[in-house]
Structure formats: structure tokens, C-alpha cells
Amino acid sequence: MHRLVLAMPAVLAILLGTPFPTTATPGADDLADDPLTSFIQRNGNGDNGDGTKAGQVQNNGAISNLEVIAHNDIGNRGFNADIYAYKGFAYVGQWGFGISNFPKFCPSGDKSGVKVLDLRAPGIPIVATLQNPPRTTAEDIVVYTAAGRDIAAVGIQACFRTDNAIPRGLQLFDVTDPRHPVTKGFLPSGDNIRGVHELSIVSRPDLGMVLALQGVNFSETFDATHRGGLRVANVTDPSNPVEIGNWSLASVGVTNQFTGVGCFARTYVHAVSASRDGKTAYVSAIDGGELLVNITAPSAPAFLRRAAYPADQAGDMDTHSSTETPDARYLLVEDEDECQSNDSKQQPGWGFLRIFDLASRDAAGSLVQVGEFRTQNSLKSKVSNGLYSVHHTAVNATWGGSSKVAVSWYSDGVRILDLTPVRTGSSRFPAETAFFVPPAANDPVGSCACLGNSAFVWGVVVTDDGLIVISDMNSGVWVLRETR
């Protein structure tokens, strides 16, 4: 493949702020409850681990079979999180966390909130903000239409878990006019927990409902009534969202959520996606793996089966999230493994993409893995700069049917894959057809050198007309188009 090196001086000129303090010891409010925060706390030493220091940019980006058609750095705010595109607008969330002595790590002021960008205007300008409450983050967003109105559902997490004066839960906005969003409703997720980490929305016309499936980290441990980490809400009326069911990892034998393998030994509901018919929830539970839950009756979710990992890879899974292909044939599972291979984990390298056949069953009744994809950097046990784990996948039936997938891969940018070899049985490995690695940009927030000096692509979404829209934690939003 031919590579075109991109030169973006304006992006490359970003300098790191104060490095993450190596002496900081997370307290009760500062629990590292996601793999990325844990990675920063382990690696925030002010250098890149290879003798170079913060501010020494490592690459100028790379591109193949894609073209960049727009970019917005989101005011150089940093900590850009997931992204969603709907009816010509992009919605980009913001990550963050609480460290008492370093308030800048919790977004505030005009740098906070979900930014709304007009994808059809030159420069994809910011046209509005979906404002989250103070001292919270708004990482994940889904936009959908119900009863003739466009609604944005945003997962809200408290930066400081034990400060129960901080709201946390599911926030709903009317974005029928994206330039003038209106707050509609808020569903609290309870005290002493962060809130809603990742979510999905599914329509259930058989019930006359729109459901929000929410991943609430460590709910089984910290919630006063020990509700499950999978929360199901009826959001048919966005002004009055109501929790109608929950499902707990305790039902599959998890009694201690602070157990697992490797440098991030945790078992909790991290993310939830849904089947096309809205009757199965795909629960990604970090070291608990990928679990399928029957939500035909949303008020009474029930365990169905697991996705079986190969025996030699069943250690440190860090199962992050998943996506069903449009034909409901495969489940794409992303393992956000950031430990590399320098500890007790069995799996070498960084996290990668697994492909499970939804119609398959092994002797135990679990799904069977039929494919996988890894970038060359993710195969390495140590990379001098950046983080080379898979993060999210995006599919779109109009864009690529059930054979194409776009994958965000942190410092390996976005990768476009063709699943045809797996579908035909000719190979376990999808074919990579295109990629884009944004020019390296330092972390504007100054959390650590490990987050800067490299691309950090968090989210990816594909529009019906084939635009690939990605969010980079440091450099903002990029809009891409295939060239073949």
C-alpha cells in the first residue's frame, strides 16, 4: 500500500502541560475504573519510555486509500471521547476523571460537554454544546428518532464517585434542531458509582418502547441495593426516562469485581450493545469477557451464553465493547488490552479485534471465535510511544453491507476492514483495505506524555453516505472518505 505522509504544523505544535504526577496515589474517589485511566496512572512518568521526552512528536501520520476532507481541533480542548453522526451533524463527547489535587483532569467551562459539529459546512464548525452537569464527564452519545423528534442520549459520570452531590446517570436532549438543543430528562443511576459509562439505544416496536441499555461500572459493588451493571431504561418519553430492569454479574458467579488477570484486574459491565431485533444485549465485562443476555422481557433480563475465548487467550481479556454486523451473522468484539506482555497475562501484545459467529455453539453452548484482526504494532510486546489497542468498531449497512467495518485503534488510527475472507471461510483474518493515522498531537490537558506525541483515535462512526468520522483524543474530529 502506498502511504502519504501528512504534515500538519498547526496540530503538531501542541505542547504538553504538566505531566501526570508519579507520586499521586488514587484514593476512593480516584479509582481507576476504566483501562485507559489505569494506563495513564501506570505510565504517566513525563517521558515516553524510550529516552524521548514530552513534546517530541513521534510521527506525522499516515494514510492509504482514504482522503481527509475536513478537520476541527475542537478548540484544542483535548480528552475528546466517543463520536456519533446523525443527519449531517457529529456529536463528540469528552473523557475525564477525578484526582483531587489536579482538577484540570475533570472537564469544565467551555471545554466541557458534547460538542455538536455541522458536517456539511466548511471546516465542520461547532454549532452547539450538549452541556453536562459540573464535575462530570460525557463520554458516550447516541442519537435517535422517536415520536418524530431527534433525541441525544448521553452517559454522564461523576469525576468524584463518592461525592453524591454530583449528578450521574443518563441525560437526554432534544436535538431536532441540533443548533439549539433542549434538555429533556435525566435518569440518575444512583449514589456512590460513577454513572453511565457506555450505552446503546434500541427500538422495540413490539412493546411500543425505546430502550436505553446502559453500562454502569461497578454497580454490583457500590450501588446501595447492588443493582446490576446492565441497566435497562424506557426512554420512549425522553422527558420521563424510567429504569425498568437490571442484570447483575452476580448471576454468573462474579462475587468480587476487583479480580481478574494482569495489570487491570477488574470484572464489571463496561459497555452494552444490542442485537438488531433489540431482544439480546451484548454485555462487555472486561475480564468477565463477552456475555449475551436475553432482554426479550426488558424488566427481567436473563443470561443466555458467553462468547468463548480460546483457552490460551482466556486470561487478561479486557473485553471493552462489541458490535453486531448488519446481517446479524457476526459479533465484533473489541478487547482494550493495554497491559502489553510484561506481566502475568497470557495474551502477548495489545488488545485486538475478535470475530464470533452468532450462529455457532461449542460443547458448552458458547459462541465460537472464527476470526481476528491485529495491527502490526498491536502484535509487539513493547512500543516506544503511544497505545496500540483496538477501541471501537463501526458498521453501516448502506456503506458496506455486512462485509465492511471501520475500527478505531488508538495510536494506529482508524483501520478499514473487509470481512469477506472470514465470511467465505477462506481465512480467519479480514483484509485491511484502508487506514488513516492522524498526525501526532500532544495532550492539551497535560495528563501525561504517554497520551501525547502520538495519534489517539477514540471513536469512529460511518454515515449513510460513506463518510468515516473519527475522534482523536488530542487533535479533534477528522472526516474521511474512501478513494477506491
Short mmCIF file of C-alpha atoms in Angstrom, two decimals:
data_model
loop_
_atom_site.label_atom_id
_atom_site.label_comp_id
_atom_site.label_asym_id
_atom_site.label_seq_id
_atom_site.Cartn_x
_atom_site.Cartn_y
_atom_site.Cartn_z
CA MET A 1 0.00 0.00 0.00
CA HIS A 2 1.16 3.49 -0.77
CA ARG A 3 1.46 5.84 2.18
CA LEU A 4 1.04 9.58 2.08
CA VAL A 5 2.73 11.35 4.98
CA LEU A 6 0.68 14.25 6.29
CA ALA A 7 2.25 17.44 7.52
CA MET A 8 0.02 19.41 9.89
CA PRO A 9 2.19 22.03 11.63
CA ALA A 10 -0.74 23.57 13.48
CA VAL A 11 -1.61 20.23 15.02
CA LEU A 12 1.98 19.23 15.71
CA ALA A 13 2.72 22.46 17.56
CA ILE A 14 0.57 21.45 20.56
CA LEU A 15 2.73 21.10 23.68
CA LEU A 16 2.09 19.00 26.74
CA GLY A 17 1.25 20.64 30.02
CA THR A 18 2.22 19.35 33.46
CA PRO A 19 2.95 15.59 33.38
CA PHE A 20 0.83 13.24 35.45
CA PRO A 21 2.44 13.04 38.91
CA THR A 22 4.02 9.65 39.56
CA THR A 23 3.60 10.14 43.30
CA ALA A 24 -0.18 10.51 43.11
CA THR A 25 -1.94 7.63 44.82
CA PRO A 26 -5.57 7.20 43.74
CA GLY A 27 -7.96 7.33 46.67
CA ALA A 28 -11.55 6.19 46.96
CA ASP A 29 -12.74 8.94 44.62
CA ASP A 30 -9.93 8.34 42.17
CA LEU A 31 -10.49 4.65 41.46
CA ALA A 32 -9.18 3.73 38.02
CA ASP A 33 -12.42 2.22 36.76
CA ASP A 34 -11.55 2.04 33.08
CA PRO A 35 -8.50 0.65 31.25
CA LEU A 36 -7.38 3.98 29.78
CA THR A 37 -7.27 5.78 33.15
CA SER A 38 -5.36 2.82 34.55
CA PHE A 39 -2.91 3.01 31.67
CA ILE A 40 -2.23 6.70 32.31
CA GLN A 41 -1.76 6.16 36.03
CA ARG A 42 0.76 3.41 35.30
CA ASN A 43 2.63 5.24 32.54
CA GLY A 44 2.38 8.94 33.38
CA ASN A 45 6.06 9.47 34.07
CA GLY A 46 6.73 12.53 31.94
CA ASP A 47 8.62 10.65 29.23
CA ASN A 48 7.86 8.14 26.53
CA GLY A 49 9.74 5.19 27.96
CA ASP A 50 12.40 5.26 25.25
CA GLY A 51 14.53 8.22 26.29
CA THR A 52 12.48 10.86 24.49
CA LYS A 53 10.56 13.45 26.48
CA ALA A 54 7.17 15.04 26.34
CA GLY A 55 6.86 17.37 23.35
CA GLN A 56 8.99 15.27 20.99
CA VAL A 57 6.44 14.26 18.36
CA GLN A 58 6.98 10.75 17.02
CA ASN A 59 5.10 10.69 13.70
CA ASN A 60 3.44 12.88 11.09
CA GLY A 61 0.61 10.49 10.33
CA ALA A 62 -0.07 8.01 7.54
CA ILE A 63 -2.87 7.38 5.07
CA SER A 64 -3.85 4.76 2.50
CA ASN A 65 -6.94 4.61 0.26
CA LEU A 66 -8.61 7.40 2.25
CA GLU A 67 -8.69 11.17 1.90
CA VAL A 68 -9.14 13.79 4.60
CA ILE A 69 -11.99 16.12 3.71
CA ALA A 70 -12.38 18.04 6.99
CA HIS A 71 -10.83 18.55 10.43
CA ASN A 72 -11.75 20.50 13.57
CA ASP A 73 -9.46 20.50 16.63
CA ILE A 74 -12.43 21.25 18.98
CA GLY A 75 -10.69 24.35 20.29
CA ASN A 76 -7.68 22.28 21.29
CA ARG A 77 -9.58 21.14 24.39
CA GLY A 78 -8.21 17.57 24.49
CA PHE A 79 -9.74 14.48 26.12
CA ASN A 80 -12.12 14.06 23.17
CA ALA A 81 -14.10 10.85 23.61
CA ASP A 82 -16.70 8.96 21.59
CA ILE A 83 -18.38 10.29 18.47
CA TYR A 84 -21.78 9.85 16.84
CA ALA A 85 -23.02 11.17 13.49
CA TYR A 86 -26.69 11.74 12.68
CA LYS A 87 -28.47 13.67 9.93
CA GLY A 88 -25.40 15.67 8.92
CA PHE A 89 -24.15 16.52 12.41
CA ALA A 90 -21.45 14.97 14.58
CA TYR A 91 -21.61 14.75 18.35
CA VAL A 92 -18.29 14.36 20.17
CA GLY A 93 -18.10 13.60 23.88
CA GLN A 94 -15.39 14.24 26.45
CA TRP A 95 -13.44 11.96 28.72
CA GLY A 96 -12.06 12.86 32.15
CA PHE A 97 -11.53 11.67 35.69
CA GLY A 98 -11.09 12.93 39.23
CA ILE A 99 -7.78 13.47 41.00
CA SER A 100 -8.30 15.82 43.94
CA ASN A 101 -5.02 17.71 43.53
CA PHE A 102 -5.41 18.07 39.74
CA PRO A 103 -8.87 19.49 38.94
CA LYS A 104 -7.94 20.07 35.28
CA PHE A 105 -8.46 16.37 34.58
CA CYS A 106 -12.21 16.85 35.14
CA PRO A 107 -13.56 18.93 32.19
CA SER A 108 -15.04 22.32 32.99
CA GLY A 109 -16.20 25.54 31.39
CA ASP A 110 -16.33 25.81 27.61
CA LYS A 111 -14.06 22.79 27.30
CA SER A 112 -16.75 20.51 28.75
CA GLY A 113 -19.82 18.99 27.17
CA VAL A 114 -20.75 17.19 23.98
CA LYS A 115 -19.81 19.39 21.05
CA VAL A 116 -22.12 19.42 18.04
CA LEU A 117 -20.44 19.90 14.66
CA ASP A 118 -22.04 20.64 11.29
CA LEU A 119 -20.56 18.07 8.90
CA ARG A 120 -21.95 19.85 5.86
CA ALA A 121 -20.36 23.25 6.49
CA PRO A 122 -16.77 24.18 5.57
CA GLY A 123 -14.45 23.48 8.48
CA ILE A 124 -17.16 21.41 10.24
CA PRO A 125 -17.76 24.19 12.80
CA ILE A 126 -19.02 23.69 16.33
CA VAL A 127 -22.63 24.88 16.37
CA ALA A 128 -23.83 23.87 19.85
CA THR A 129 -22.97 22.12 23.11
CA LEU A 130 -24.95 19.49 24.97
CA GLN A 131 -23.99 20.67 28.43
CA ASN A 132 -23.42 18.07 31.12
CA PRO A 133 -23.55 18.97 34.85
CA PRO A 134 -20.43 20.42 36.53
CA ARG A 135 -17.77 17.96 37.73
CA THR A 136 -18.96 15.26 35.35
CA THR A 137 -17.85 13.74 32.06
CA ALA A 138 -19.94 12.96 29.00
CA GLU A 139 -18.10 10.23 27.10
CA ASP A 140 -20.71 8.29 25.15
CA ILE A 141 -23.54 9.59 22.94
CA VAL A 142 -26.26 8.01 20.82
CA VAL A 143 -28.73 10.00 18.72
CA TYR A 144 -32.03 8.50 17.56
CA THR A 145 -35.53 9.49 16.42
CA ALA A 146 -38.64 8.75 18.46
CA ALA A 147 -42.15 10.14 18.00
CA GLY A 148 -40.89 12.49 15.30
CA ARG A 149 -38.20 14.08 17.48
CA ASP A 150 -34.43 13.59 17.37
CA ILE A 151 -33.06 12.73 20.79
CA ALA A 152 -29.47 12.57 22.04
CA ALA A 153 -28.77 10.20 24.93
CA VAL A 154 -25.57 10.99 26.84
CA GLY A 155 -23.86 8.92 29.52
CA ILE A 156 -22.95 11.10 32.50
CA GLN A 157 -20.27 10.09 35.02
CA ALA A 158 -19.18 11.86 38.19
CA CYS A 159 -15.50 12.76 38.29
CA PHE A 160 -15.56 12.01 42.03
CA ARG A 161 -17.53 8.87 42.72
CA THR A 162 -18.22 9.36 46.44
CA ASP A 163 -19.39 12.97 46.16
CA ASN A 164 -23.10 12.26 45.82
CA ALA A 165 -23.92 15.92 45.28
CA ILE A 166 -22.63 15.40 41.72
CA PRO A 167 -25.33 14.12 39.32
CA ARG A 168 -24.58 10.96 37.37
CA GLY A 169 -26.75 8.90 35.04
CA LEU A 170 -28.43 9.25 31.63
CA GLN A 171 -29.07 12.73 30.23
CA LEU A 172 -31.47 13.27 27.31
CA PHE A 173 -31.62 16.22 24.90
CA ASP A 174 -33.97 17.12 22.07
CA VAL A 175 -31.70 17.81 19.08
CA THR A 176 -34.35 18.04 16.38
CA ASP A 177 -32.72 21.43 15.79
CA PRO A 178 -29.08 20.49 16.52
CA ARG A 179 -28.06 24.14 16.75
CA HIS A 180 -30.49 24.70 19.60
CA PRO A 181 -30.55 21.59 21.81
CA VAL A 182 -33.08 21.40 24.62
CA THR A 183 -32.53 19.38 27.81
CA LYS A 184 -35.42 16.96 28.23
CA GLY A 185 -34.79 14.49 31.05
CA PHE A 186 -32.29 12.92 33.41
CA LEU A 187 -32.28 9.39 34.85
CA PRO A 188 -29.99 9.11 37.92
CA SER A 189 -28.00 5.89 38.15
CA GLY A 190 -27.59 6.01 41.94
CA ASP A 191 -25.11 7.16 44.56
CA ASN A 192 -21.52 6.02 45.07
CA ILE A 193 -21.00 4.91 41.47
CA ARG A 194 -19.55 6.80 38.52
CA GLY A 195 -22.66 6.68 36.38
CA VAL A 196 -23.29 5.61 32.78
CA HIS A 197 -20.07 4.64 31.03
CA GLU A 198 -21.26 3.36 27.63
CA LEU A 199 -24.79 2.96 26.29
CA SER A 200 -26.88 1.92 23.33
CA ILE A 201 -30.40 2.69 22.18
CA VAL A 202 -32.74 0.11 20.69
CA SER A 203 -36.31 0.34 19.41
CA ARG A 204 -38.79 -2.31 20.49
CA PRO A 205 -41.93 -1.73 18.38
CA ASP A 206 -43.39 -4.99 19.73
CA LEU A 207 -43.51 -3.30 23.15
CA GLY A 208 -44.10 0.24 21.93
CA MET A 209 -40.86 1.26 23.66
CA VAL A 210 -37.47 2.78 23.04
CA LEU A 211 -34.92 1.24 25.41
CA ALA A 212 -31.62 2.61 26.69
CA LEU A 213 -29.13 -0.12 27.60
CA GLN A 214 -26.55 1.32 29.99
CA GLY A 215 -23.24 0.04 31.30
CA VAL A 216 -22.81 1.22 34.91
CA ASN A 217 -19.34 0.37 36.18
CA PHE A 218 -19.08 -1.50 39.50
CA SER A 219 -22.80 -1.14 40.21
CA GLU A 220 -22.92 -4.56 41.86
CA THR A 221 -20.34 -3.37 44.41
CA PHE A 222 -21.13 0.29 45.08
CA ASP A 223 -24.86 0.69 44.43
CA ALA A 224 -26.83 0.79 47.69
CA THR A 225 -29.12 -2.04 46.57
CA HIS A 226 -26.44 -3.78 44.45
CA ARG A 227 -28.32 -3.39 41.21
CA GLY A 228 -26.66 -4.96 38.19
CA GLY A 229 -24.24 -3.16 35.93
CA LEU A 230 -26.59 -3.62 32.96
CA ARG A 231 -29.40 -1.12 33.40
CA VAL A 232 -32.43 -1.09 31.11
CA ALA A 233 -34.48 2.11 30.85
CA ASN A 234 -37.64 3.03 28.99
CA VAL A 235 -36.83 6.32 27.24
CA THR A 236 -39.88 6.42 24.97
CA ASP A 237 -40.73 9.71 26.66
CA PRO A 238 -37.36 11.47 26.93
CA SER A 239 -38.81 13.87 29.48
CA ASN A 240 -39.56 10.97 31.79
CA PRO A 241 -36.98 8.18 31.47
CA VAL A 242 -37.68 5.23 33.77
CA GLU A 243 -35.45 2.33 34.77
CA ILE A 244 -37.43 -0.88 34.18
CA GLY A 245 -34.84 -3.62 34.69
CA ASN A 246 -31.26 -4.52 35.50
CA TRP A 247 -29.00 -7.56 35.25
CA SER A 248 -26.15 -8.44 37.58
CA LEU A 249 -22.85 -10.20 37.02
CA ALA A 250 -23.59 -11.98 40.30
CA SER A 251 -25.91 -14.22 38.27
CA VAL A 252 -22.85 -15.66 36.52
CA GLY A 253 -20.87 -16.08 39.70
CA VAL A 254 -19.00 -12.76 39.99
CA THR A 255 -18.68 -12.07 43.73
CA ASN A 256 -15.64 -9.77 43.65
CA GLN A 257 -15.40 -7.18 40.89
CA PHE A 258 -11.79 -6.37 41.75
CA THR A 259 -10.49 -9.68 40.45
CA GLY A 260 -9.11 -10.71 37.10
CA VAL A 261 -5.76 -11.15 35.40
CA GLY A 262 -2.96 -8.76 34.51
CA CYS A 263 -2.38 -5.09 35.23
CA PHE A 264 -6.09 -4.20 35.09
CA ALA A 265 -7.72 -6.99 37.10
CA ARG A 266 -11.38 -5.98 37.04
CA THR A 267 -14.71 -7.59 36.18
CA TYR A 268 -17.61 -5.19 35.56
CA VAL A 269 -20.11 -4.13 32.90
CA HIS A 270 -18.15 -1.74 30.73
CA ALA A 271 -20.35 -1.46 27.65
CA VAL A 272 -23.64 -2.77 26.28
CA SER A 273 -24.79 -3.09 22.68
CA ALA A 274 -27.87 -4.77 21.25
CA SER A 275 -28.97 -7.21 18.58
CA ARG A 276 -30.86 -5.85 15.57
CA ASP A 277 -34.17 -7.04 16.96
CA GLY A 278 -33.47 -5.50 20.37
CA LYS A 279 -34.01 -8.77 22.21
CA THR A 280 -30.38 -9.59 23.08
CA ALA A 281 -27.96 -7.39 24.99
CA TYR A 282 -24.26 -7.89 24.35
CA VAL A 283 -22.52 -7.17 27.64
CA SER A 284 -18.77 -6.47 27.59
CA ALA A 285 -17.40 -7.16 31.07
CA ILE A 286 -13.59 -6.59 30.94
CA ASP A 287 -12.04 -9.75 32.47
CA GLY A 288 -15.52 -11.28 32.56
CA GLY A 289 -15.47 -11.49 28.76
CA GLU A 290 -18.41 -11.06 26.39
CA LEU A 291 -21.81 -12.15 27.72
CA LEU A 292 -25.17 -12.44 25.95
CA VAL A 293 -28.27 -11.51 27.95
CA ASN A 294 -31.88 -12.09 26.90
CA ILE A 295 -33.86 -8.85 27.16
CA THR A 296 -37.00 -10.03 25.36
CA ALA A 297 -38.68 -9.08 28.62
CA PRO A 298 -36.72 -5.89 29.48
CA SER A 299 -37.85 -5.96 33.09
CA ALA A 300 -36.42 -9.45 33.59
CA PRO A 301 -33.08 -9.83 31.76
CA ALA A 302 -31.67 -13.36 31.83
CA PHE A 303 -28.25 -14.79 30.98
CA LEU A 304 -28.05 -16.64 27.65
CA ARG A 305 -24.45 -17.61 26.92
CA ARG A 306 -20.84 -16.48 26.65
CA ALA A 307 -18.51 -15.84 23.76
CA ALA A 308 -15.81 -18.48 24.23
CA TYR A 309 -12.23 -17.21 24.13
CA PRO A 310 -9.51 -19.66 23.04
CA ALA A 311 -8.05 -21.50 26.03
CA ASP A 312 -4.59 -19.96 25.58
CA GLN A 313 -6.11 -16.43 25.49
CA ALA A 314 -8.60 -16.69 28.33
CA GLY A 315 -6.52 -14.71 30.79
CA ASP A 316 -6.43 -10.91 30.63
CA MET A 317 -9.23 -10.18 28.14
CA ASP A 318 -10.23 -6.61 28.98
CA THR A 319 -13.36 -7.04 26.84
CA HIS A 320 -14.31 -3.46 26.07
CA SER A 321 -17.28 -3.36 23.69
CA SER A 322 -18.93 -5.13 20.77
CA THR A 323 -20.93 -4.58 17.58
CA GLU A 324 -23.26 -6.87 15.66
CA THR A 325 -22.87 -6.90 11.86
CA PRO A 326 -25.93 -5.62 9.94
CA ASP A 327 -26.91 -9.15 8.87
CA ALA A 328 -26.73 -10.38 12.49
CA ARG A 329 -24.23 -13.06 11.46
CA TYR A 330 -21.17 -11.95 13.42
CA LEU A 331 -20.37 -10.22 16.68
CA LEU A 332 -17.30 -7.96 16.53
CA VAL A 333 -15.68 -7.83 19.98
CA GLU A 334 -13.02 -5.28 20.93
CA ASP A 335 -10.50 -6.17 23.64
CA GLU A 336 -9.00 -2.95 25.04
CA ASP A 337 -5.90 -4.59 26.47
CA GLU A 338 -3.26 -2.02 27.39
CA CYS A 339 -1.01 -4.14 29.59
CA GLN A 340 1.27 -5.34 26.79
CA SER A 341 3.07 -8.58 27.71
CA ASN A 342 5.19 -7.61 30.68
CA ASP A 343 3.13 -9.14 33.49
CA SER A 344 1.14 -12.26 34.39
CA LYS A 345 -1.27 -12.08 31.47
CA GLN A 346 -1.33 -14.88 28.94
CA GLN A 347 -2.04 -12.77 25.88
CA PRO A 348 1.04 -11.12 24.24
CA GLY A 349 0.87 -7.70 22.68
CA TRP A 350 -2.01 -5.23 22.83
CA GLY A 351 -5.77 -5.71 22.56
CA PHE A 352 -7.25 -6.66 19.20
CA LEU A 353 -10.49 -7.37 17.32
CA ARG A 354 -12.21 -10.76 17.68
CA ILE A 355 -14.96 -12.06 15.39
CA PHE A 356 -17.57 -14.51 16.74
CA ASP A 357 -20.14 -16.45 14.73
CA LEU A 358 -23.52 -15.69 16.29
CA ALA A 359 -24.96 -18.95 14.97
CA SER A 360 -22.15 -21.11 16.29
CA ARG A 361 -22.09 -23.07 19.55
CA ASP A 362 -19.36 -25.07 21.21
CA ALA A 363 -19.96 -28.01 23.53
CA ALA A 364 -20.78 -25.62 26.37
CA GLY A 365 -23.25 -23.65 24.25
CA SER A 366 -20.93 -20.63 23.88
CA LEU A 367 -20.24 -18.60 20.74
CA VAL A 368 -17.21 -19.68 18.71
CA GLN A 369 -14.49 -17.28 17.58
CA VAL A 370 -13.98 -17.56 13.82
CA GLY A 371 -11.70 -14.63 13.09
CA GLU A 372 -9.47 -11.86 14.41
CA PHE A 373 -7.52 -8.82 13.30
CA ARG A 374 -4.40 -7.19 14.76
CA THR A 375 -2.30 -4.33 13.52
CA GLN A 376 1.44 -4.84 13.29
CA ASN A 377 2.05 -2.53 16.25
CA SER A 378 -0.51 -4.37 18.38
CA LEU A 379 1.50 -7.57 17.97
CA LYS A 380 4.52 -6.03 19.67
CA SER A 381 5.14 -6.53 23.37
CA LYS A 382 6.56 -3.01 23.76
CA VAL A 383 6.13 0.06 21.60
CA SER A 384 8.14 3.17 22.43
CA ASN A 385 5.28 5.61 22.14
CA GLY A 386 1.50 5.53 22.05
CA LEU A 387 -1.13 2.93 22.88
CA TYR A 388 -1.82 0.28 20.25
CA SER A 389 -5.05 -1.36 21.38
CA VAL A 390 -8.29 -1.64 19.47
CA HIS A 391 -11.08 0.54 20.87
CA HIS A 392 -14.37 0.72 18.88
CA THR A 393 -15.92 -0.60 15.69
CA ALA A 394 -18.49 0.94 13.34
CA VAL A 395 -20.67 -0.69 10.69
CA ASN A 396 -23.28 0.72 8.36
CA ALA A 397 -25.48 -1.41 6.10
CA THR A 398 -25.70 1.37 3.50
CA TRP A 399 -21.95 1.97 3.44
CA GLY A 400 -20.57 -1.55 3.36
CA GLY A 401 -23.35 -4.06 3.88
CA SER A 402 -22.20 -6.71 6.33
CA SER A 403 -18.71 -7.08 4.91
CA LYS A 404 -17.06 -3.81 5.89
CA VAL A 405 -16.12 -2.43 9.29
CA ALA A 406 -14.27 0.68 10.44
CA VAL A 407 -12.16 0.22 13.56
CA SER A 408 -10.69 2.88 15.86
CA TRP A 409 -7.29 1.75 17.12
CA TYR A 410 -5.86 4.50 19.33
CA SER A 411 -2.32 5.24 18.07
CA ASP A 412 -2.86 3.11 14.96
CA GLY A 413 -5.65 5.46 13.92
CA VAL A 414 -8.63 4.05 12.06
CA ARG A 415 -8.48 0.83 10.03
CA ILE A 416 -10.98 -0.21 7.33
CA LEU A 417 -11.51 -3.96 7.11
CA ASP A 418 -13.19 -6.27 4.60
CA LEU A 419 -14.74 -9.29 6.34
CA THR A 420 -15.19 -11.26 3.10
CA PRO A 421 -12.34 -13.73 3.82
CA VAL A 422 -13.98 -14.63 7.13
CA ARG A 423 -17.47 -14.77 5.64
CA THR A 424 -16.38 -17.14 2.87
CA GLY A 425 -14.30 -19.29 5.19
CA SER A 426 -11.12 -18.70 3.19
CA SER A 427 -9.30 -17.09 6.14
CA ARG A 428 -9.67 -16.20 9.80
CA PHE A 429 -8.27 -12.77 9.02
CA PRO A 430 -10.17 -9.85 7.46
CA ALA A 431 -8.39 -7.90 4.74
CA GLU A 432 -7.30 -4.37 5.58
CA THR A 433 -8.28 -2.10 2.69
CA ALA A 434 -7.51 1.38 4.03
CA PHE A 435 -6.21 3.26 7.06
CA PHE A 436 -5.59 6.72 8.45
CA VAL A 437 -3.32 7.67 11.34
CA PRO A 438 -3.74 11.35 12.28
CA PRO A 439 -0.62 13.44 12.77
CA ALA A 440 0.72 13.09 16.29
CA ALA A 441 -0.53 15.72 18.71
CA ASN A 442 0.34 16.28 22.34
CA ASP A 443 -2.31 16.07 25.05
CA PRO A 444 -3.66 19.62 25.55
CA VAL A 445 -4.80 18.78 29.08
CA GLY A 446 -1.31 17.67 30.11
CA SER A 447 -2.23 14.37 31.74
CA CYS A 448 0.96 12.54 30.74
CA ALA A 449 3.50 12.11 27.97
CA CYS A 450 2.06 8.66 27.27
CA LEU A 451 -1.13 10.26 25.93
CA GLY A 452 0.70 12.79 23.75
CA ASN A 453 3.27 12.51 20.98
CA SER A 454 1.02 10.12 19.11
CA ALA A 455 -2.36 9.73 17.48
CA PHE A 456 -5.12 8.70 19.90
CA VAL A 457 -8.24 7.78 17.93
CA TRP A 458 -11.06 7.02 20.36
CA GLY A 459 -14.29 6.85 18.35
CA VAL A 460 -15.43 6.08 14.82
CA VAL A 461 -18.78 6.25 13.04
CA VAL A 462 -19.75 5.78 9.38
CA THR A 463 -22.55 7.80 7.83
CA ASP A 464 -25.09 6.50 5.31
CA ASP A 465 -23.29 8.38 2.54
CA GLY A 466 -19.96 6.77 3.35
CA LEU A 467 -18.20 9.42 5.40
CA ILE A 468 -15.92 7.99 8.08
CA VAL A 469 -15.88 10.34 11.07
CA ILE A 470 -13.35 9.81 13.85
CA SER A 471 -12.47 11.47 17.15
CA ASP A 472 -8.86 11.81 18.27
CA MET A 473 -8.41 12.46 22.00
CA ASN A 474 -5.83 15.15 21.30
CA SER A 475 -6.34 16.53 17.79
CA GLY A 476 -10.13 16.57 17.48
CA VAL A 477 -12.50 15.38 14.76
CA TRP A 478 -11.48 14.17 11.29
CA VAL A 479 -13.80 13.41 8.37
CA LEU A 480 -12.55 10.88 5.82
CA ARG A 481 -13.71 9.35 2.57
CA GLU A 482 -12.52 6.23 0.75
CA THR A 483 -10.67 6.80 -2.50
CA ARG A 484 -11.34 3.40 -4.02
#
